[in-house]
Tab-separated table of C-alpha atoms and ligand atoms in Angstrom:
chain	number	residue	atom	x	y	z
W	1	MET	CA	-5.766	-71.019	-181.628
W	2	SER	CA	-6.450	-68.959	-184.413
W	3	ILE	CA	-6.235	-69.725	-188.342
W	4	GLU	CA	-3.608	-68.237	-190.155
W	5	ALA	CA	-3.409	-70.195	-193.419
W	6	ILE	CA	-5.903	-72.297	-195.818
W	7	ILE	CA	-4.263	-74.889	-197.918
W	8	PHE	CA	-6.131	-76.161	-200.932
W	9	ASP	CA	-5.976	-79.306	-202.852
W	10	VAL	CA	-5.820	-78.705	-206.564
W	11	ASP	CA	-7.501	-81.309	-208.723
W	12	GLY	CA	-11.274	-81.381	-207.771
W	13	VAL	CA	-11.121	-78.436	-205.333
W	14	LEU	CA	-9.846	-75.233	-207.305
W	15	VAL	CA	-9.992	-76.639	-210.742
W	16	GLN	CA	-12.197	-79.131	-212.587
W	17	THR	CA	-9.199	-81.317	-213.472
W	18	ASP	CA	-10.544	-84.234	-211.365
W	19	ARG	CA	-12.519	-85.213	-214.422
W	20	LEU	CA	-9.620	-84.836	-216.841
W	21	HIS	CA	-7.423	-87.192	-214.548
W	22	GLU	CA	-10.507	-89.783	-214.667
W	23	ARG	CA	-10.939	-89.403	-218.417
W	24	SER	CA	-7.307	-89.873	-219.171
W	25	TRP	CA	-7.072	-93.066	-217.217
W	26	ARG	CA	-10.380	-94.337	-218.903
W	27	ALA	CA	-8.998	-93.341	-222.401
W	28	LEU	CA	-5.732	-95.428	-221.554
W	29	ALA	CA	-7.765	-98.460	-220.177
W	30	GLN	CA	-9.797	-98.365	-223.372
W	31	ARG	CA	-6.691	-98.125	-225.583
W	32	GLU	CA	-4.959	-100.939	-223.765
W	33	GLY	CA	-8.024	-103.199	-223.535
W	34	LEU	CA	-8.144	-102.950	-219.668
W	35	PRO	CA	-11.271	-103.094	-217.794
W	36	PHE	CA	-12.417	-99.888	-215.777
W	37	PRO	CA	-14.726	-101.271	-213.244
W	38	ASP	CA	-17.411	-99.321	-211.528
W	39	GLY	CA	-16.036	-97.634	-208.492
W	40	LEU	CA	-12.465	-97.516	-209.821
W	41	ALA	CA	-12.941	-93.644	-210.547
W	42	ASP	CA	-13.552	-93.083	-206.830
W	43	ARG	CA	-10.635	-95.130	-205.742
W	44	LEU	CA	-8.283	-93.156	-208.117
W	45	ARG	CA	-9.401	-89.694	-206.839
W	46	GLY	CA	-6.197	-87.928	-205.276
W	47	VAL	CA	-3.686	-90.849	-205.543
W	48	SER	CA	-0.309	-90.644	-206.943
W	49	ARG	CA	0.237	-91.556	-210.642
W	50	GLU	CA	2.077	-94.736	-209.570
W	51	ARG	CA	-0.669	-95.992	-207.267
W	52	SER	CA	-3.210	-95.053	-209.889
W	53	LEU	CA	-1.752	-97.369	-212.309
W	54	GLU	CA	-1.297	-100.234	-209.737
W	55	LEU	CA	-5.016	-99.938	-208.952
W	56	LEU	CA	-5.945	-99.882	-212.834
W	57	LEU	CA	-3.774	-102.970	-213.615
W	58	GLY	CA	-5.013	-104.748	-210.386
W	59	ASP	CA	-3.376	-108.352	-210.428
W	60	ALA	CA	-1.921	-107.629	-213.843
W	61	HIS	CA	0.539	-105.124	-212.090
W	62	GLU	CA	2.839	-107.662	-210.605
W	63	ARG	CA	3.410	-109.113	-214.244
W	64	CYS	CA	4.142	-105.836	-215.828
W	65	THR	CA	7.760	-104.783	-216.387
W	66	PRO	CA	8.973	-101.657	-214.867
W	67	GLU	CA	9.674	-100.307	-218.512
W	68	ARG	CA	6.056	-100.962	-219.430
W	69	ARG	CA	4.557	-99.279	-216.284
W	70	VAL	CA	6.577	-96.272	-217.074
W	71	ALA	CA	5.350	-96.255	-220.743
W	72	LEU	CA	1.788	-96.676	-219.465
W	73	MET	CA	2.157	-93.823	-217.003
W	74	ASP	CA	3.705	-91.565	-219.682
W	75	ALA	CA	0.926	-92.504	-222.002
W	76	LYS	CA	-1.659	-91.264	-219.394
W	77	ASN	CA	0.379	-88.146	-218.766
W	78	GLN	CA	0.245	-87.481	-222.491
W	79	LEU	CA	-3.563	-87.675	-222.595
W	80	PHE	CA	-3.844	-85.543	-219.303
W	81	LEU	CA	-1.514	-82.825	-220.850
W	82	GLU	CA	-3.440	-82.400	-223.936
W	83	ALA	CA	-6.396	-81.624	-221.984
W	84	ALA	CA	-4.620	-79.510	-219.574
W	85	ASN	CA	-3.096	-77.268	-222.296
W	86	ALA	CA	-6.532	-76.488	-223.201
W	87	LEU	CA	-7.750	-75.256	-219.915
W	88	THR	CA	-9.032	-71.654	-219.321
W	89	PRO	CA	-10.161	-69.751	-216.573
W	90	ASP	CA	-13.520	-71.115	-217.127
W	91	ASP	CA	-12.397	-74.489	-215.803
W	92	THR	CA	-11.990	-73.059	-212.432
W	93	ILE	CA	-14.523	-74.570	-209.874
W	94	PRO	CA	-17.096	-71.765	-209.759
W	95	GLY	CA	-16.954	-69.496	-206.844
W	96	VAL	CA	-13.406	-70.223	-206.131
W	97	ARG	CA	-11.704	-66.999	-207.666
W	98	PRO	CA	-14.155	-64.600	-205.274
W	99	LEU	CA	-13.358	-67.028	-202.381
W	100	LEU	CA	-9.757	-66.775	-202.619
W	101	ALA	CA	-9.762	-63.106	-203.097
W	102	ALA	CA	-11.890	-62.528	-200.002
W	103	LEU	CA	-9.985	-64.859	-197.992
W	104	ARG	CA	-6.916	-62.758	-198.845
W	105	GLU	CA	-8.684	-59.656	-197.859
W	106	MET	CA	-9.202	-61.338	-194.502
W	107	GLY	CA	-5.495	-61.498	-194.120
W	108	LEU	CA	-5.291	-65.228	-194.606
W	109	ARG	CA	-2.249	-66.844	-196.312
W	110	LEU	CA	-3.280	-69.255	-198.984
W	111	ALA	CA	-1.473	-72.130	-200.528
W	112	ALA	CA	-2.110	-74.939	-203.003
W	113	ALA	CA	-0.739	-78.568	-202.300
W	114	SER	CA	-1.026	-81.179	-204.686
W	115	ALA	CA	0.235	-84.744	-205.571
W	116	SER	CA	0.339	-83.642	-209.267
W	117	ARG	CA	3.418	-82.856	-211.023
W	118	ASN	CA	1.103	-80.885	-213.306
W	119	ALA	CA	-0.344	-78.635	-210.640
W	120	ARG	CA	1.737	-75.556	-211.353
W	121	LEU	CA	0.732	-75.791	-215.146
W	122	VAL	CA	-3.042	-76.510	-214.222
W	123	LEU	CA	-2.943	-73.184	-211.898
W	124	ASP	CA	-1.051	-71.106	-214.387
W	125	ARG	CA	-3.732	-72.218	-217.143
W	126	VAL	CA	-6.743	-71.198	-215.329
W	127	GLY	CA	-5.070	-68.013	-213.886
W	128	LEU	CA	-5.086	-68.980	-210.101
W	129	SER	CA	-1.254	-68.764	-209.420
W	130	ALA	CA	-1.315	-65.100	-208.485
W	131	LEU	CA	-4.059	-65.480	-205.969
W	132	LEU	CA	-1.728	-67.958	-203.815
W	133	HIS	CA	0.917	-67.188	-201.700
W	134	ALA	CA	2.684	-70.730	-202.231
W	135	VAL	CA	2.227	-73.729	-204.440
W	136	ILE	CA	3.554	-77.209	-203.597
W	137	ASP	CA	3.424	-79.775	-206.401
W	138	GLY	CA	4.314	-83.429	-206.681
W	139	HIS	CA	7.872	-82.588	-207.760
W	140	ASP	CA	8.227	-80.479	-204.532
W	141	ALA	CA	6.764	-83.264	-202.403
W	142	PRO	CA	7.421	-86.741	-204.011
W	143	ARG	CA	5.854	-88.503	-200.979
W	144	ALA	CA	2.329	-88.666	-202.180
W	145	LYS	CA	-0.789	-88.430	-199.817
W	146	PRO	CA	-1.682	-89.657	-197.388
W	147	ASP	CA	1.873	-88.775	-196.461
W	148	PRO	CA	1.523	-85.243	-195.054
W	149	GLN	CA	4.719	-84.067	-196.649
W	150	CYS	CA	3.081	-81.518	-199.246
W	151	PHE	CA	0.962	-79.840	-196.523
W	152	LEU	CA	3.832	-79.648	-194.113
W	153	MET	CA	6.011	-77.988	-196.784
W	154	ALA	CA	3.050	-75.592	-197.438
W	155	ALA	CA	2.960	-74.512	-193.760
W	156	GLU	CA	6.557	-74.160	-193.755
W	157	MET	CA	6.521	-71.798	-196.953
W	158	LEU	CA	3.656	-69.880	-195.371
W	159	GLN	CA	5.760	-69.501	-192.223
W	160	THR	CA	3.024	-70.799	-189.992
W	161	GLU	CA	2.487	-74.095	-187.924
W	162	PRO	CA	0.221	-76.920	-188.794
W	163	ALA	CA	-2.127	-76.261	-185.987
W	164	ARG	CA	-2.875	-72.799	-187.541
W	165	CYS	CA	-3.757	-74.430	-190.977
W	166	VAL	CA	-6.953	-75.670	-192.446
W	167	VAL	CA	-6.750	-77.938	-195.518
W	168	VAL	CA	-9.529	-78.104	-198.036
W	169	GLU	CA	-9.710	-81.698	-199.661
W	170	ASP	CA	-12.035	-83.654	-202.131
W	171	ALA	CA	-10.212	-87.072	-201.555
W	172	LEU	CA	-9.897	-89.488	-198.807
W	173	ALA	CA	-6.303	-89.729	-199.327
W	174	GLY	CA	-5.821	-86.009	-198.840
W	175	VAL	CA	-8.131	-85.983	-195.673
W	176	ASP	CA	-5.719	-88.810	-194.285
W	177	ALA	CA	-2.745	-86.409	-195.239
W	178	ALA	CA	-4.208	-83.286	-193.412
W	179	VAL	CA	-4.880	-85.327	-190.316
W	180	ASN	CA	-1.433	-86.791	-190.487
W	181	ALA	CA	-0.104	-83.246	-190.765
W	182	GLY	CA	-2.092	-82.259	-187.650
W	183	MET	CA	-4.226	-79.776	-189.593
W	184	ALA	CA	-8.140	-79.362	-189.403
W	185	VAL	CA	-9.797	-80.332	-192.813
W	186	VAL	CA	-12.765	-79.449	-194.515
W	187	GLY	CA	-13.998	-82.087	-196.959
W	188	VAL	CA	-15.633	-81.031	-200.281
W	189	GLY	CA	-17.247	-83.296	-202.790
W	190	PRO	CA	-16.708	-86.959	-202.165
W	191	ALA	CA	-14.709	-86.126	-198.910
W	192	ARG	CA	-17.693	-84.012	-197.531
W	193	GLN	CA	-19.248	-86.983	-195.685
W	194	ASP	CA	-15.906	-87.952	-193.947
W	195	PRO	CA	-16.252	-87.872	-190.087
W	196	ARG	CA	-13.257	-86.065	-189.843
W	197	SER	CA	-14.290	-83.331	-191.950
W	198	ALA	CA	-14.638	-80.053	-189.976
W	199	ARG	CA	-17.633	-78.805	-191.840
W	200	TRP	CA	-18.238	-76.290	-188.945
W	201	LEU	CA	-15.190	-74.569	-190.259
W	202	ALA	CA	-16.726	-74.016	-193.571
W	203	ASP	CA	-19.850	-72.968	-192.061
W	204	LEU	CA	-18.046	-70.588	-189.867
W	205	LEU	CA	-16.024	-69.134	-192.749
W	206	LEU	CA	-18.337	-69.051	-195.769
W	207	PRO	CA	-21.193	-66.888	-194.264
W	208	THR	CA	-18.584	-64.335	-193.355
W	209	LEU	CA	-18.043	-63.983	-197.028
W	210	PRO	CA	-20.940	-62.022	-198.137
W	211	GLY	CA	-22.599	-63.218	-201.330
W	212	LEU	CA	-20.293	-66.068	-201.627
W	213	ALA	CA	-21.835	-69.061	-199.969
W	214	HIS	CA	-24.730	-69.245	-202.485
W	215	GLU	CA	-22.237	-69.100	-205.530
W	216	LEU	CA	-20.407	-72.355	-204.310
W	217	PRO	CA	-21.583	-75.017	-206.429
W	218	ASP	CA	-20.619	-78.898	-206.458
W	219	PRO	CA	-18.157	-80.130	-205.202
W	220	TRP	CA	-17.899	-77.603	-202.489
W	221	LYS	CA	-21.471	-77.851	-201.025
B	301	BG6	C1	-3.781	-85.712	-207.680
B	301	BG6	C2	-4.746	-86.082	-208.667
B	301	BG6	O1	-3.915	-84.354	-207.522
B	301	BG6	O2	-2.639	-85.905	-208.520
B	301	BG6	C3	-4.633	-87.485	-209.038
B	301	BG6	O3	-6.100	-86.066	-207.803
B	301	BG6	C4	-3.478	-87.624	-209.879
B	301	BG6	O4	-5.908	-87.945	-209.781
B	301	BG6	C5	-2.349	-87.225	-208.919
B	301	BG6	O5	-2.990	-89.199	-210.096
B	301	BG6	C6	-0.919	-87.277	-209.718
B	301	BG6	O6	-1.057	-86.334	-210.808
B	301	BG6	P1	0.141	-86.275	-211.814
B	301	BG6	O7	-0.461	-85.191	-212.725
B	301	BG6	O8	1.258	-85.989	-211.406
B	301	BG6	O9	-0.023	-87.655	-212.784
B	302	MG	MG1	-8.430	-83.574	-205.417
């Protein structure tokens, strides 16, 4: 069955905002006197704001009132927004812009599907929105990855079937979501080694794009 659409995760795949999410959680932890143990950053990758707070608080999450949880999440989001508002096209993952343009030239339909409620702002700031046929963010699809909701909505918007879609993801929660959606997935960065990552698809696609493969740096390699 031929591929008709490529659906990209946003943070850590199209834009270097994975670092901003991590930095904002670290700053909040420091401000609140909460520990930020080794390995936590990897566990936060790709998961919802609510789940991220749960992972950060650990056992203390149960003792935290709903009001305080909301205040902490709002504070993290403020920190993120300050950084996100300063994004420029230079914060796009290098090589992504020509890659998207070349995939469009090949007649593929392109979408971004993110758990983030800030995904549209991020894509606008870096100037990628016009290269995408559809964007699904955390408002459109409230059920966060590994739920397949955002990818299924993207396929519907692109008027194609899940089996004709390839997802590009950097987070394990996103790889799970793509598999749950019945889509092929190319893992990049931390998700690259996932046994479910169809690297052969990337190997098949990228060499067909002259001059591009060598331009793609981390986390795509
Ligand atoms: C994902 C990020 O795309 O969105 C996570 O990888 C983030 O780090 C999640 O927690 C939710 O984002 P936001 O901006 O709605 O808090
Ligand atoms: Mg991501």
